[in-house]
PDB file of C-alpha atoms in Angstrom:
ATOM      1  CA  UNK A   1      60.160 -51.070 -68.093  1.00 69.00           C
ATOM      2  CA  UNK A   2      60.758 -53.123 -65.044  1.00 72.00           C
ATOM      3  CA  UNK A   3      58.116 -53.752 -62.338  1.00 70.00           C
ATOM      4  CA  UNK A   4      58.430 -51.840 -59.070  1.00 62.00           C
ATOM      5  CA  UNK A   5      58.787 -53.816 -55.846  1.00 64.00           C
ATOM      6  CA  UNK A   6      55.767 -54.066 -53.582  1.00 71.00           C
ATOM      7  CA  UNK A   7      57.230 -51.522 -51.171  1.00 67.00           C
ATOM      8  CA  UNK A   8      59.058 -48.640 -52.641  1.00 69.00           C
ATOM      9  CA  UNK A   9      60.053 -45.259 -51.387  1.00 67.00           C
ATOM     10  CA  UNK A  10      57.966 -42.395 -52.665  1.00 73.00           C
ATOM     11  CA  UNK A  11      59.465 -40.625 -55.621  1.00 76.00           C
ATOM     12  CA  UNK A  12      61.517 -37.503 -55.152  1.00 77.00           C
ATOM     13  CA  UNK A  13      59.339 -34.390 -54.590  1.00 77.00           C
ATOM     14  CA  UNK A  14      56.362 -36.400 -53.351  1.00 78.00           C
ATOM     15  CA  UNK A  15      54.663 -35.055 -50.188  1.00 79.00           C
ATOM     16  CA  UNK A  16      54.395 -38.654 -48.907  1.00 77.00           C
ATOM     17  CA  UNK A  17      58.169 -38.786 -48.278  1.00 74.00           C
ATOM     18  CA  UNK A  18      58.032 -37.256 -44.776  1.00 78.00           C
ATOM     19  CA  UNK A  19      55.549 -39.795 -43.320  1.00 80.00           C
ATOM     20  CA  UNK A  20      57.467 -42.601 -44.990  1.00 77.00           C
ATOM     21  CA  UNK A  21      60.686 -41.451 -43.294  1.00 79.00           C
ATOM     22  CA  UNK A  22      58.848 -41.277 -39.913  1.00 86.00           C
ATOM     23  CA  UNK A  23      57.787 -44.955 -40.033  1.00 87.00           C
ATOM     24  CA  UNK A  24      61.212 -46.410 -39.030  1.00 88.00           C
ATOM     25  CA  UNK A  25      61.554 -43.807 -36.248  1.00 90.00           C
ATOM     26  CA  UNK A  26      58.116 -44.672 -34.816  1.00 92.00           C
ATOM     27  CA  UNK A  27      58.884 -48.413 -34.981  1.00 93.00           C
ATOM     28  CA  UNK A  28      62.158 -47.845 -33.059  1.00 93.00           C
ATOM     29  CA  UNK A  29      60.360 -45.809 -30.337  1.00 92.00           C
ATOM     30  CA  UNK A  30      57.618 -48.472 -29.954  1.00 92.00           C
ATOM     31  CA  UNK A  31      60.243 -51.200 -29.468  1.00 92.00           C
ATOM     32  CA  UNK A  32      62.069 -49.088 -26.870  1.00 91.00           C
ATOM     33  CA  UNK A  33      58.860 -48.545 -24.886  1.00 88.00           C
ATOM     34  CA  UNK A  34      58.146 -52.268 -24.792  1.00 88.00           C
ATOM     35  CA  UNK A  35      61.715 -53.025 -23.691  1.00 88.00           C
ATOM     36  CA  UNK A  36      61.815 -50.499 -20.827  1.00 84.00           C
ATOM     37  CA  UNK A  37      60.772 -51.759 -17.394  1.00 74.00           C
ATOM     38  CA  UNK A  38      57.401 -50.801 -15.886  1.00 70.00           C
ATOM     39  CA  UNK A  39      57.038 -48.087 -13.243  1.00 66.00           C
ATOM     40  CA  UNK A  40      58.735 -48.921  -9.954  1.00 64.00           C
ATOM     41  CA  UNK A  41      56.434 -50.618  -7.420  1.00 64.00           C
ATOM     42  CA  UNK A  42      57.676 -48.530  -4.491  1.00 69.00           C
ATOM     43  CA  UNK A  43      56.144 -45.348  -5.936  1.00 67.00           C
ATOM     44  CA  UNK A  44      53.083 -44.390  -3.809  1.00 69.00           C
ATOM     45  CA  UNK A  45      49.777 -44.704  -5.575  1.00 68.00           C
ATOM     46  CA  UNK A  46      47.245 -41.926  -5.073  1.00 72.00           C
ATOM     47  CA  UNK A  47      44.194 -43.061  -3.130  1.00 77.00           C
ATOM     48  CA  UNK A  48      40.722 -41.602  -3.100  1.00 75.00           C
ATOM     49  CA  UNK A  49      39.846 -40.015   0.224  1.00 76.00           C
ATOM     50  CA  UNK A  50      36.750 -41.503   1.868  1.00 77.00           C
ATOM     51  CA  UNK A  51      34.879 -38.981   3.962  1.00 76.00           C
ATOM     52  CA  UNK A  52      32.443 -39.886   6.682  1.00 80.00           C
ATOM     53  CA  UNK A  53      29.092 -38.401   5.706  1.00 76.00           C
ATOM     54  CA  UNK A  54      26.458 -37.407   8.260  1.00 80.00           C
ATOM     55  CA  UNK A  55      23.363 -39.618   8.340  1.00 80.00           C
ATOM     56  CA  UNK A  56      20.386 -38.631   6.215  1.00 76.00           C
ATOM     57  CA  UNK A  57      17.932 -36.527   8.266  1.00 78.00           C
ATOM     58  CA  UNK A  58      14.597 -38.082   9.119  1.00 79.00           C
ATOM     59  CA  UNK A  59      11.467 -36.918   7.331  1.00 73.00           C
ATOM     60  CA  UNK A  60       9.539 -34.258   9.284  1.00 71.00           C
ATOM     61  CA  UNK A  61       6.472 -35.401  11.128  1.00 74.00           C
ATOM     62  CA  UNK A  62       2.929 -34.298  10.384  1.00 74.00           C
ATOM     63  CA  UNK A  63       2.039 -30.740  11.306  1.00 71.00           C
ATOM     64  CA  UNK A  64      -1.381 -29.778  12.558  1.00 78.00           C
ATOM     65  CA  UNK A  65      -2.841 -26.740  10.789  1.00 75.00           C
ATOM     66  CA  UNK A  66      -4.934 -24.401  12.925  1.00 78.00           C
ATOM     67  CA  UNK A  67      -8.594 -24.234  11.829  1.00 80.00           C
ATOM     68  CA  UNK A  68      -8.376 -20.469  11.310  1.00 76.00           C
ATOM     69  CA  UNK A  69      -5.721 -20.963   8.619  1.00 74.00           C
ATOM     70  CA  UNK A  70      -7.823 -23.623   6.903  1.00 75.00           C
ATOM     71  CA  UNK A  71     -10.691 -21.127   6.583  1.00 76.00           C
ATOM     72  CA  UNK A  72      -8.570 -18.480   4.832  1.00 73.00           C
ATOM     73  CA  UNK A  73      -8.207 -18.327   1.071  1.00 73.00           C
ATOM     74  CA  UNK A  74      -4.633 -18.895  -0.109  1.00 69.00           C
ATOM     75  CA  UNK A  75      -5.193 -17.088  -3.394  1.00 71.00           C
ATOM     76  CA  UNK A  76      -6.823 -13.903  -2.185  1.00 65.00           C
ATOM     77  CA  UNK A  77      -4.736 -10.830  -3.130  1.00 60.00           C
ATOM     78  CA  UNK A  78      -4.917  -9.263   0.350  1.00 55.00           C
ATOM     79  CA  UNK A  79      -3.955 -12.414   2.250  1.00 51.00           C
ATOM     80  CA  UNK A  80      -7.553 -13.522   2.335  1.00 51.00           C
ATOM     81  CA  UNK A  81     -10.454 -12.961   4.577  1.00 51.00           C
ATOM     82  CA  UNK A  82     -11.906 -15.943   6.351  1.00 50.00           C
ATOM     83  CA  UNK A  83     -13.848 -18.118   3.944  1.00 48.00           C
ATOM     84  CA  UNK A  84     -16.706 -18.509   6.425  1.00 46.00           C
ATOM     85  CA  UNK A  85     -16.977 -15.328   8.492  1.00 50.00           C
ATOM     86  CA  UNK A  86     -20.129 -16.590  10.192  1.00 50.00           C
ATOM     87  CA  UNK A  87     -19.817 -20.107  11.535  1.00 54.00           C
ATOM     88  CA  UNK A  88     -22.225 -22.495   9.853  1.00 55.00           C
ATOM     89  CA  UNK A  89     -23.414 -20.042   7.176  1.00 59.00           C
ATOM     90  CA  UNK A  90     -21.768 -20.109   3.745  1.00 63.00           C
ATOM     91  CA  UNK A  91     -21.059 -16.756   2.111  1.00 65.00           C
ATOM     92  CA  UNK A  92     -23.467 -15.548  -0.526  1.00 74.00           C
ATOM     93  CA  UNK A  93     -22.125 -15.214  -4.089  1.00 78.00           C
ATOM     94  CA  UNK A  94     -23.977 -12.204  -5.558  1.00 81.00           C
ATOM     95  CA  UNK A  95     -22.636 -12.758  -9.091  1.00 83.00           C
ATOM     96  CA  UNK A  96     -23.646 -16.417  -9.348  1.00 82.00           C
ATOM     97  CA  UNK A  97     -20.112 -17.779  -9.783  1.00 83.00           C
ATOM     98  CA  UNK A  98     -18.987 -15.202 -12.343  1.00 86.00           C
ATOM     99  CA  UNK A  99     -15.652 -13.427 -11.952  1.00 88.00           C
ATOM    100  CA  UNK A 100     -14.380 -10.163 -13.344  1.00 88.00           C
ATOM    101  CA  UNK A 101     -10.993 -11.243 -14.685  1.00 88.00           C
ATOM    102  CA  UNK A 102      -9.758  -7.863 -15.891  1.00 89.00           C
ATOM    103  CA  UNK A 103     -10.459  -4.979 -18.216  1.00 90.00           C
ATOM    104  CA  UNK A 104      -9.813  -4.366 -21.882  1.00 90.00           C
ATOM    105  CA  UNK A 105     -10.191  -1.366 -24.154  1.00 88.00           C
ATOM    106  CA  UNK A 106     -12.191  -2.216 -27.272  1.00 84.00           C
ATOM    107  CA  UNK A 107     -12.106   0.884 -29.445  1.00 85.00           C
ATOM    108  CA  UNK A 108     -12.929   3.930 -27.332  1.00 87.00           C
ATOM    109  CA  UNK A 109     -14.858   1.930 -24.704  1.00 87.00           C
ATOM    110  CA  UNK A 110     -13.405   0.266 -21.622  1.00 90.00           C
ATOM    111  CA  UNK A 111     -15.022  -3.120 -20.912  1.00 92.00           C
ATOM    112  CA  UNK A 112     -14.781  -5.654 -18.111  1.00 91.00           C
ATOM    113  CA  UNK A 113     -13.679  -9.189 -18.986  1.00 91.00           C
ATOM    114  CA  UNK A 114     -16.178 -11.521 -17.293  1.00 90.00           C
ATOM    115  CA  UNK A 115     -15.458 -15.223 -16.797  1.00 89.00           C
ATOM    116  CA  UNK A 116     -18.584 -17.351 -16.484  1.00 87.00           C
ATOM    117  CA  UNK A 117     -18.688 -20.453 -14.224  1.00 86.00           C
ATOM    118  CA  UNK A 118     -18.434 -22.756 -17.259  1.00 87.00           C
ATOM    119  CA  UNK A 119     -15.175 -21.064 -18.335  1.00 84.00           C
ATOM    120  CA  UNK A 120     -16.489 -18.962 -21.203  1.00 89.00           C
ATOM    121  CA  UNK A 121     -15.445 -15.336 -21.366  1.00 89.00           C
ATOM    122  CA  UNK A 122     -17.553 -12.285 -22.202  1.00 90.00           C
ATOM    123  CA  UNK A 123     -17.147  -8.511 -22.244  1.00 91.00           C
ATOM    124  CA  UNK A 124     -19.315  -6.230 -20.123  1.00 91.00           C
ATOM    125  CA  UNK A 125     -19.581  -2.537 -21.059  1.00 92.00           C
ATOM    126  CA  UNK A 126     -19.838   0.216 -18.471  1.00 91.00           C
ATOM    127  CA  UNK A 127     -23.412   0.198 -17.131  1.00 92.00           C
ATOM    128  CA  UNK A 128     -23.893  -3.465 -18.130  1.00 91.00           C
ATOM    129  CA  UNK A 129     -25.489  -5.924 -15.705  1.00 90.00           C
ATOM    130  CA  UNK A 130     -24.492  -9.192 -14.076  1.00 88.00           C
ATOM    131  CA  UNK A 131     -27.650 -10.420 -12.419  1.00 84.00           C
ATOM    132  CA  UNK A 132     -28.897  -7.579 -10.183  1.00 87.00           C
ATOM    133  CA  UNK A 133     -25.498  -5.832 -10.143  1.00 89.00           C
ATOM    134  CA  UNK A 134     -24.539  -3.018 -12.535  1.00 92.00           C
ATOM    135  CA  UNK A 135     -20.923  -2.205 -13.527  1.00 92.00           C
ATOM    136  CA  UNK A 136     -20.255   1.405 -12.471  1.00 93.00           C
ATOM    137  CA  UNK A 137     -16.457   1.648 -12.515  1.00 91.00           C
ATOM    138  CA  UNK A 138     -13.188   0.060 -13.640  1.00 91.00           C
ATOM    139  CA  UNK A 139      -9.693   0.952 -12.508  1.00 88.00           C
ATOM    140  CA  UNK A 140      -6.264  -0.709 -12.473  1.00 85.00           C
ATOM    141  CA  UNK A 141      -7.039  -2.809  -9.371  1.00 85.00           C
ATOM    142  CA  UNK A 142     -10.593  -3.981  -9.948  1.00 89.00           C
ATOM    143  CA  UNK A 143     -14.222  -3.222 -10.686  1.00 91.00           C
ATOM    144  CA  UNK A 144     -17.000  -1.456  -8.778  1.00 91.00           C
ATOM    145  CA  UNK A 145     -20.558  -2.758  -8.946  1.00 90.00           C
ATOM    146  CA  UNK A 146     -23.770  -1.148  -7.734  1.00 90.00           C
ATOM    147  CA  UNK A 147     -26.476  -3.460  -6.480  1.00 87.00           C
ATOM    148  CA  UNK A 148     -30.014  -3.421  -5.213  1.00 85.00           C
ATOM    149  CA  UNK A 149     -30.836  -1.012  -2.439  1.00 84.00           C
ATOM    150  CA  UNK A 150     -27.766   1.185  -3.059  1.00 84.00           C
ATOM    151  CA  UNK A 151     -25.273  -1.531  -2.080  1.00 84.00           C
ATOM    152  CA  UNK A 152     -21.829  -1.305  -3.678  1.00 87.00           C
ATOM    153  CA  UNK A 153     -19.281  -4.027  -4.260  1.00 86.00           C
ATOM    154  CA  UNK A 154     -15.574  -3.447  -4.977  1.00 86.00           C
ATOM    155  CA  UNK A 155     -13.984  -6.538  -6.540  1.00 87.00           C
ATOM    156  CA  UNK A 156     -10.263  -6.983  -7.218  1.00 87.00           C
ATOM    157  CA  UNK A 157      -9.724  -8.604 -10.616  1.00 87.00           C
ATOM    158  CA  UNK A 158      -9.851 -12.407 -10.571  1.00 82.00           C
ATOM    159  CA  UNK A 159     -11.587 -12.800  -7.205  1.00 80.00           C
ATOM    160  CA  UNK A 160     -14.953 -14.335  -6.572  1.00 76.00           C
ATOM    161  CA  UNK A 161     -17.534 -12.055  -5.002  1.00 74.00           C
ATOM    162  CA  UNK A 162     -18.620 -13.221  -1.568  1.00 69.00           C
ATOM    163  CA  UNK A 163     -20.834 -11.384   0.855  1.00 68.00           C
ATOM    164  CA  UNK A 164     -21.096 -12.642   4.396  1.00 60.00           C
ATOM    165  CA  UNK A 165     -24.633 -13.355   5.489  1.00 60.00           C
ATOM    166  CA  UNK A 166     -25.863 -10.982   8.157  1.00 58.00           C
ATOM    167  CA  UNK A 167     -25.194 -12.126  11.679  1.00 55.00           C
ATOM    168  CA  UNK A 168     -28.147 -12.525  14.008  1.00 57.00           C
ATOM    169  CA  UNK A 169     -28.669  -9.385  16.039  1.00 53.00           C
ATOM    170  CA  UNK A 170     -26.698  -7.085  13.723  1.00 50.00           C
ATOM    171  CA  UNK A 171     -27.945  -3.686  12.558  1.00 52.00           C
ATOM    172  CA  UNK A 172     -28.515  -4.962   8.983  1.00 49.00           C
ATOM    173  CA  UNK A 173     -31.446  -7.164  10.019  1.00 45.00           C
ATOM    174  CA  UNK A 174     -33.413  -4.416  11.730  1.00 42.00           C
TER     175      UNK A 174
END
């Protein structure tokens, strides 16, 4: 048995024969590419178009907000009533900072979801009390409360109850 040379062609029937036959062809093509001259210099080169952009607009100046808009609540469902209907007198909160956040059915009973000022949540059954106010009705939009002296309060869910103090000279003070 005689030793094979370092480089030998693959044996007949070997799948490595095709790449081995392509090596001389690839070497010939690489030499031809190096020998050919570069692209002609007179061919125009594509240039990137530079467009003139308009200047950046200046920041808008400060806008003065009318005092009436500052008094209105942004988060009121009906666009908001003025926060201070009577100048100088803050509105009275009959529920002490509590809000009726919604309603939930627990078993057969419908209950109001009450959010306390500290963030805790409780459930108020029909006829239950928040301070001097008694829950008399719940519907899809809000709750109805009955208060002292036959007063009623209709609250949309999530709003804070606020009653304007009576104005001097109105019929409520007489």
